[in-house]
Amino acid sequence: MSQPTSPLLGDQPLKIGAFAPNANGGITMTEATRSLRVSWEHQKKIAQSLDRWGFDVTVPIARWKGFGGSTNFNGSALETFTWAAGIAEATENIAVVATTHVATLDPVVAAKMAATVDHISGGRFGLNVVMGWNSVEMAMMQNGLLNHEERYAYGAEWLDFVERLWSSDEAFDVDGKFFRAVGCESEPKPLQDRPVIINAGNSKTGLAYSAKYADINFFVSSDLDQMAAHSAALKKAAREEHDREIQTMTAAMVICRDTEAEARRVHDEILEKADWVSAQNLMAIHGVDSDSWKEQMTKFKERFILAHGATSLVGTPEQVVDGLQQMADHGMQGVLMGFLNYAEEIDYIGEKVLPLMQQAGLRK
Ligand SMILES: Cc1cc2nc3c(=O)[nH]c(=O)nc-3n(C[C@H](O)[C@H](O)[C@H](O)COP(=O)(O)O)c2cc1C
């Protein structure tokens, strides 16, 4: 119907976004004092700051239950489609994403909700399609959690169905393994030909899914060589097996201050005041836990405390830009950022980091 309008498909050399501003704790599991609030006024403030500074995207986390501990990390989380609708209305340029667990939403409902937010946003909507992994929260849902391979097979049928609803001008029937439906139609269509599809599959099956369907894959690793290999392999698979292009992006906790010592102090305080119980619970659900590898496990747990398992960029604006440059040099076309204090630190990034990114050629 129309041309892509999402900044996610624009020409910024390294796209930047915020990750998980809609849930308490964001991506950091700590009792350290923070400004993030799950109130609508605060959510709007964060989004409007991102928009004002020209960030490309804001990506919420879809979370239905917290992880316990003293902070009940992510236990208070705004639902992401309705959040995206409000944020779309409150902003002008930034891409707005909803993150959906496919098993929780009928494709007919999801397709129309996505089209609706695409209209509200004027074509800035993106859909992060997640299959679910959190057995504890999925136990609250009627469909529960399929096994890993089945989840992706289900997700493939789910997205095929949604895409047909977005594109078909005639009513159609569906007769699949997971979905049977008659006389399917959906109007209005999204403003974009297809809202930007995001997927964070990191397993072999997840990567195959991304190669086939996603415009953007989120990959989490602290190992730059692994990032580069991942990016190259995924782009090759998308091109050779599906004749399509895909962007690869990652996520990081950003702790940026005027001096390295100050940034380190914040980093250390996050760990000193860590919510270890929440991290322990999260990792147990992931199936990552071991008594026999205490030292490695502590290091690993620190990654969850600091950045929900992602990497951290800690230091001065110059050092953070250096880290972003390295990610870009290793195939990443975008970085989603988590912060201790989203509202204030987004402004800080705008003032101190974005000019350096421009100088480095990472931003136009
Ligand atoms: C940036 C990013 C955002 C994610 N958002 C969510 C989310 O909102 N909800 C969720 O349950 N999982 C989320 N995930 C987890 C992924 O969907 C996926 O399950 C995980 O990366 C494991 O990959 P696999 O399914 O290939 O094993 C996210 C992962 C990343 C890297």
Coordinates of C-alpha atoms and ligand atoms in Angstrom, one line a residue:
M1 CA 0.0 0.0 0.0
S2 CA 2.8 2.4 0.9
Q3 CA 6.5 2.7 1.2
P4 CA 8.4 1.7 4.3
T5 CA 8.3 4.6 6.8
S6 CA 9.9 3.0 9.8
P7 CA 13.2 4.5 10.9
L8 CA 14.2 0.9 11.5
L9 CA 14.5 0.5 7.8
G10 CA 16.2 3.9 7.4
D11 CA 19.8 4.7 6.6
Q12 CA 21.4 5.3 10.0
P13 CA 24.7 3.4 10.0
L14 CA 24.1 2.2 13.6
K15 CA 20.5 2.3 14.7
I16 CA 19.9 3.0 18.4
G17 CA 16.9 2.2 20.6
A18 CA 15.7 1.7 24.2
F19 CA 15.0 -1.8 25.5
A20 CA 12.4 -2.7 28.1
P21 CA 11.5 0.7 29.5
N22 CA 7.9 -0.6 30.1
A23 CA 8.8 -2.9 32.9
N24 CA 10.1 -2.4 36.4
G25 CA 13.8 -2.9 36.5
G26 CA 14.2 -2.5 32.7
I27 CA 17.0 -4.9 32.0
T28 CA 18.9 -4.5 35.4
M29 CA 18.1 -6.6 38.4
T30 CA 19.2 -4.4 41.3
E31 CA 17.9 -2.5 44.4
A32 CA 20.2 0.5 43.4
T33 CA 18.1 3.7 43.3
R34 CA 16.6 4.3 39.9
S35 CA 14.2 6.7 38.3
L36 CA 12.3 4.2 36.0
R37 CA 8.6 4.1 36.8
V38 CA 5.8 2.1 35.2
S39 CA 3.5 5.1 35.2
W40 CA 2.1 6.5 32.0
E41 CA 3.4 10.0 32.6
H42 CA 6.9 8.6 33.0
Q43 CA 6.6 6.2 30.0
K44 CA 5.6 9.1 27.8
K45 CA 8.5 11.2 29.1
I46 CA 11.0 8.5 28.2
A47 CA 9.5 8.0 24.7
Q48 CA 9.3 11.7 24.0
S49 CA 13.0 12.1 25.0
L50 CA 14.0 9.2 22.7
D51 CA 12.0 10.8 19.9
R52 CA 13.4 14.2 20.5
W53 CA 17.0 12.9 20.3
G54 CA 16.3 10.9 17.2
F55 CA 16.6 7.4 18.5
D56 CA 15.3 5.0 15.9
V57 CA 13.2 2.6 18.0
T58 CA 11.7 1.8 21.4
V59 CA 11.3 -1.9 22.2
P60 CA 9.2 -3.0 25.2
I61 CA 9.5 -6.4 26.9
A62 CA 6.5 -8.7 27.0
R63 CA 6.4 -10.0 30.5
W64 CA 3.5 -11.5 32.3
K65 CA 5.0 -12.4 35.7
G66 CA 8.0 -11.2 37.7
F67 CA 11.0 -13.1 38.8
G68 CA 10.5 -12.7 42.6
G69 CA 13.4 -11.6 44.8
S70 CA 13.4 -8.3 46.6
T71 CA 12.5 -6.3 43.4
N72 CA 10.2 -8.8 41.7
F73 CA 12.1 -7.9 38.5
N74 CA 9.8 -7.1 35.6
G75 CA 6.8 -8.1 37.7
S76 CA 5.1 -4.8 36.8
A77 CA 5.1 -4.5 33.1
L78 CA 2.7 -2.6 30.8
E79 CA 1.2 -4.8 28.0
T80 CA 3.1 -4.0 24.8
F81 CA 0.4 -3.6 22.1
T82 CA -1.6 -1.1 24.2
W83 CA 1.6 0.5 25.4
A84 CA 2.7 0.9 21.7
A85 CA -0.6 2.5 20.8
G86 CA -0.2 5.1 23.5
I87 CA 3.5 5.7 22.7
A88 CA 2.7 6.0 19.0
E89 CA 0.3 8.8 19.8
A90 CA 2.8 10.5 22.1
T91 CA 5.6 10.5 19.6
E92 CA 6.3 11.6 16.0
N93 CA 9.3 9.8 14.4
I94 CA 10.5 6.9 16.4
A95 CA 9.6 3.3 15.5
V96 CA 7.3 1.8 18.1
V97 CA 7.4 -2.0 18.7
A98 CA 5.0 -4.4 20.4
T99 CA 6.5 -7.7 21.5
T100 CA 4.1 -10.6 21.2
H101 CA 4.2 -14.1 22.5
V102 CA 2.5 -15.8 19.6
A103 CA 0.8 -18.5 21.7
T104 CA -1.1 -15.8 23.7
L105 CA -2.8 -14.1 20.8
D106 CA -5.1 -15.3 18.0
P107 CA -3.5 -14.2 14.6
V108 CA -6.7 -12.5 13.6
V109 CA -6.6 -10.4 16.7
A110 CA -2.9 -9.7 16.5
A111 CA -3.1 -8.7 12.8
K112 CA -5.7 -6.1 13.5
M113 CA -4.0 -4.8 16.6
A114 CA -0.8 -4.4 14.7
A115 CA -2.6 -2.7 11.8
T116 CA -4.3 -0.4 14.3
V117 CA -1.0 0.7 15.9
D118 CA 0.5 1.1 12.4
H119 CA -2.3 3.6 11.7
I120 CA -2.0 5.4 15.0
S121 CA 1.8 5.8 14.4
G122 CA 1.6 6.7 10.7
G123 CA 3.5 3.6 9.6
R124 CA 6.1 3.4 12.4
F125 CA 5.0 0.1 13.9
G126 CA 7.2 -3.0 14.3
L127 CA 6.3 -6.4 15.7
N128 CA 8.8 -8.4 17.8
V129 CA 7.6 -12.0 17.4
V130 CA 8.6 -14.1 20.3
M131 CA 7.8 -17.7 20.9
G132 CA 8.1 -17.7 24.6
W133 CA 10.6 -19.5 26.9
N134 CA 9.4 -18.6 30.4
S135 CA 7.6 -21.7 31.5
V136 CA 6.5 -20.1 34.8
E137 CA 4.6 -17.2 33.1
M138 CA 3.3 -19.4 30.3
A139 CA 1.8 -21.7 33.0
M140 CA -0.7 -18.9 33.6
M141 CA -1.8 -19.1 29.9
Q142 CA -4.4 -21.4 28.3
N143 CA -2.0 -22.6 25.6
G144 CA 1.0 -23.2 27.9
L145 CA 4.4 -23.6 26.4
L146 CA 5.1 -26.0 23.5
N147 CA 8.5 -27.6 23.2
H148 CA 11.2 -25.5 21.6
E149 CA 11.0 -26.8 18.0
E150 CA 7.2 -26.9 18.0
R151 CA 7.1 -23.3 19.2
Y152 CA 8.9 -22.2 16.1
A153 CA 6.7 -24.3 13.9
Y154 CA 3.7 -22.7 15.6
G155 CA 5.2 -19.3 15.2
A156 CA 5.7 -19.9 11.4
E157 CA 2.1 -20.8 10.9
W158 CA 1.1 -17.9 13.1
L159 CA 3.1 -15.3 11.1
D160 CA 2.0 -16.8 7.7
F161 CA -1.5 -16.3 8.9
V162 CA -1.0 -12.8 10.1
E163 CA 0.8 -11.8 6.9
R164 CA -2.0 -13.1 4.8
L165 CA -4.5 -11.1 6.8
W166 CA -2.3 -8.0 6.2
S167 CA -2.0 -8.6 2.4
S168 CA -5.0 -10.5 1.1
D169 CA -7.9 -8.6 -0.5
E170 CA -10.0 -11.7 -0.5
A171 CA -11.3 -13.8 2.3
F172 CA -9.3 -17.1 2.7
D173 CA -9.4 -20.3 4.7
V174 CA -6.5 -21.7 6.7
D175 CA -6.0 -25.4 7.2
G176 CA -2.7 -25.9 9.0
K177 CA -1.3 -28.1 11.7
F178 CA -2.0 -25.5 14.4
F179 CA -4.6 -23.2 12.8
R180 CA -7.9 -23.9 11.1
A181 CA -10.0 -21.0 10.2
V182 CA -12.7 -20.1 7.7
G183 CA -13.5 -16.9 5.7
C184 CA -10.5 -14.9 7.1
E185 CA -10.2 -11.2 6.3
S186 CA -8.8 -8.1 8.0
E187 CA -9.3 -4.4 7.2
P188 CA -7.9 -1.9 7.3
K189 CA -4.5 -3.1 6.1
P190 CA -1.4 -1.7 7.9
L191 CA -0.1 1.5 6.4
Q192 CA 3.3 -0.1 5.8
D193 CA 3.3 -3.0 3.2
R194 CA 4.3 -5.1 6.1
P195 CA 5.1 -3.8 9.6
V196 CA 8.7 -4.4 10.4
I197 CA 9.1 -7.9 11.7
I198 CA 11.7 -8.5 14.5
N199 CA 12.7 -11.8 16.0
A200 CA 15.3 -12.6 18.7
G201 CA 15.8 -16.3 17.8
N202 CA 19.3 -17.2 18.9
S203 CA 19.1 -21.0 18.6
K204 CA 19.6 -22.9 15.3
T205 CA 15.8 -23.1 14.8
G206 CA 15.4 -19.5 16.0
L207 CA 17.9 -18.3 13.5
A208 CA 16.3 -20.2 10.6
Y209 CA 13.0 -18.5 11.6
S210 CA 14.6 -15.1 11.5
A211 CA 16.3 -15.8 8.2
K212 CA 12.9 -16.7 6.7
Y213 CA 10.7 -14.0 8.3
A214 CA 12.4 -11.2 10.1
D215 CA 13.6 -7.8 8.9
I216 CA 15.7 -7.6 12.1
N217 CA 17.3 -10.2 14.4
F218 CA 18.3 -9.4 17.9
F219 CA 21.4 -11.3 19.0
V220 CA 22.9 -11.3 22.4
S221 CA 26.5 -12.1 23.0
S222 CA 29.5 -10.4 24.7
D223 CA 31.8 -12.1 22.3
L224 CA 32.5 -9.8 19.3
D225 CA 33.8 -12.5 17.1
Q226 CA 30.6 -14.5 17.8
M227 CA 28.5 -11.5 16.9
A228 CA 30.4 -11.2 13.5
A229 CA 30.0 -14.9 12.7
H230 CA 26.3 -14.8 13.7
S231 CA 25.6 -11.8 11.6
A232 CA 27.4 -13.1 8.5
A233 CA 25.7 -16.6 8.8
L234 CA 22.3 -15.1 9.2
K235 CA 22.6 -12.7 6.4
K236 CA 23.9 -15.5 4.1
A237 CA 21.0 -17.8 5.1
A238 CA 18.4 -15.1 4.5
R239 CA 19.9 -14.2 1.1
E240 CA 20.7 -17.7 -0.2
E241 CA 17.7 -19.6 1.2
H242 CA 15.0 -16.9 1.0
D243 CA 16.3 -14.2 -1.3
R244 CA 15.9 -11.5 1.3
E245 CA 17.9 -9.2 3.4
I246 CA 18.0 -9.1 7.2
Q247 CA 19.6 -6.7 9.7
T248 CA 21.3 -7.9 12.8
M249 CA 21.2 -5.9 16.0
T250 CA 22.1 -6.5 19.7
A251 CA 21.3 -5.2 23.1
A252 CA 23.5 -3.7 25.8
M253 CA 23.3 -2.1 29.3
V254 CA 24.8 1.3 28.9
I255 CA 26.4 3.0 32.0
C256 CA 27.9 6.2 30.7
R257 CA 29.2 8.9 32.9
D258 CA 31.7 11.8 32.6
T259 CA 34.5 9.8 34.1
E260 CA 35.3 6.1 33.9
A261 CA 35.6 6.0 37.7
E262 CA 32.0 7.4 38.1
A263 CA 30.7 4.8 35.5
R264 CA 32.5 2.0 37.4
R265 CA 31.0 3.2 40.7
V266 CA 27.5 2.9 39.2
H267 CA 28.4 -0.5 37.8
D268 CA 29.7 -1.7 41.1
E269 CA 26.7 -0.3 43.0
I270 CA 24.3 -2.2 40.7
L271 CA 26.2 -5.4 41.6
E272 CA 26.5 -4.6 45.3
K273 CA 22.8 -4.1 45.5
A274 CA 21.9 -6.9 43.1
D275 CA 18.7 -8.8 43.4
W276 CA 20.4 -12.2 43.4
V277 CA 17.2 -14.1 44.1
S278 CA 15.5 -12.7 41.0
A279 CA 18.5 -13.5 38.9
Q280 CA 18.7 -17.0 40.3
N281 CA 15.0 -17.5 39.5
L282 CA 15.4 -16.2 36.0
M283 CA 18.4 -18.3 35.2
A284 CA 16.7 -21.4 36.7
I285 CA 13.8 -20.9 34.2
H286 CA 16.4 -20.6 31.4
G287 CA 17.8 -23.9 32.7
V288 CA 21.1 -22.2 33.5
D289 CA 22.1 -23.2 36.9
S290 CA 24.9 -25.2 38.4
D291 CA 26.5 -25.7 41.8
S292 CA 29.7 -27.2 40.3
W293 CA 30.7 -24.1 38.4
K294 CA 30.4 -21.5 41.1
E295 CA 32.9 -19.0 39.7
Q296 CA 31.7 -19.1 36.2
M297 CA 28.1 -19.0 37.4
T298 CA 28.7 -15.9 39.5
K299 CA 30.2 -14.2 36.4
F300 CA 27.2 -15.3 34.3
K301 CA 24.8 -14.2 37.0
E302 CA 26.4 -10.8 37.0
R303 CA 25.5 -10.5 33.3
F304 CA 21.9 -11.2 34.2
I305 CA 22.0 -8.7 37.1
L306 CA 23.5 -5.9 34.9
A307 CA 21.9 -6.5 31.6
H308 CA 19.4 -9.4 31.5
G309 CA 22.1 -11.6 30.0
A310 CA 23.3 -9.0 27.5
T311 CA 26.6 -7.2 27.4
S312 CA 27.4 -3.9 29.3
L313 CA 29.1 -0.8 28.0
V314 CA 30.6 1.0 30.9
G315 CA 32.7 4.2 30.8
T316 CA 33.0 7.7 29.4
P317 CA 31.1 8.8 26.3
E318 CA 34.3 8.1 24.3
Q319 CA 34.5 4.6 25.7
V320 CA 30.9 3.9 25.1
V321 CA 31.2 5.1 21.5
D322 CA 34.2 2.9 21.2
G323 CA 32.1 -0.1 22.3
L324 CA 29.3 0.8 19.9
Q325 CA 31.9 1.1 17.1
Q326 CA 33.2 -2.3 17.8
M327 CA 29.7 -3.8 17.7
A328 CA 29.1 -2.0 14.3
D329 CA 32.5 -3.3 13.1
H330 CA 31.3 -6.8 14.0
G331 CA 28.1 -6.8 11.9
M332 CA 25.6 -5.1 14.2
Q333 CA 23.4 -2.6 12.6
G334 CA 21.7 -1.5 15.7
V335 CA 22.0 -1.5 19.5
L336 CA 19.1 -1.5 22.0
M337 CA 20.1 0.1 25.2
G338 CA 19.0 -0.4 28.7
F339 CA 19.7 2.2 31.4
L340 CA 19.6 2.4 35.2
N341 CA 17.8 5.8 34.8
Y342 CA 16.2 5.8 31.4
A343 CA 14.8 9.4 31.3
E344 CA 18.0 11.1 32.5
E345 CA 20.5 8.9 30.7
I346 CA 18.7 9.2 27.4
D347 CA 19.2 12.9 27.6
Y348 CA 22.8 12.3 28.6
I349 CA 23.3 10.1 25.6
G350 CA 21.7 12.7 23.4
E351 CA 24.0 15.4 24.7
K352 CA 27.3 13.6 25.1
V353 CA 27.3 10.4 23.1
L354 CA 25.3 11.2 19.9
P355 CA 27.7 14.0 18.8
L356 CA 30.6 11.6 19.1
M357 CA 28.7 8.9 17.2
Q358 CA 28.2 11.4 14.4
Q359 CA 31.9 12.2 14.4
A360 CA 32.7 8.5 14.2
G361 CA 30.3 8.1 11.3
L362 CA 27.9 5.9 13.3
R363 CA 25.1 8.4 13.0
K364 CA 24.1 10.8 10.3
Ligands
LIG1 C1 16.4 -7.8 22.4 C2 15.6 -9.0 22.8 C3 14.2 -8.9 23.2 C4 13.5 -10.0 23.7 N1 12.2 -9.8 24.1 C5 11.5 -10.8 24.7 C6 10.3 -10.5 25.3 O1 9.8 -9.4 25.3 N2 9.7 -11.6 25.9 C7 10.2 -12.8 25.9 O2 9.6 -13.7 26.5 N3 11.4 -13.1 25.3 C8 12.1 -12.1 24.7 N4 13.3 -12.3 24.2 C9 13.8 -13.7 24.1 C10 13.8 -14.3 22.7 O3 12.5 -14.1 22.1 C11 14.3 -15.7 22.5 O4 13.4 -16.6 23.2 C12 15.6 -15.9 23.1 O5 16.5 -15.0 22.5 C13 16.1 -17.4 22.9 O6 16.2 -17.7 21.6 P1 15.7 -19.1 21.0 O7 14.2 -19.0 21.1 O8 16.2 -19.2 19.6 O9 16.2 -20.2 21.9 C14 14.1 -11.3 23.7 C15 15.4 -11.4 23.4 C16 16.2 -10.3 22.9 C17 17.6 -10.6 22.6

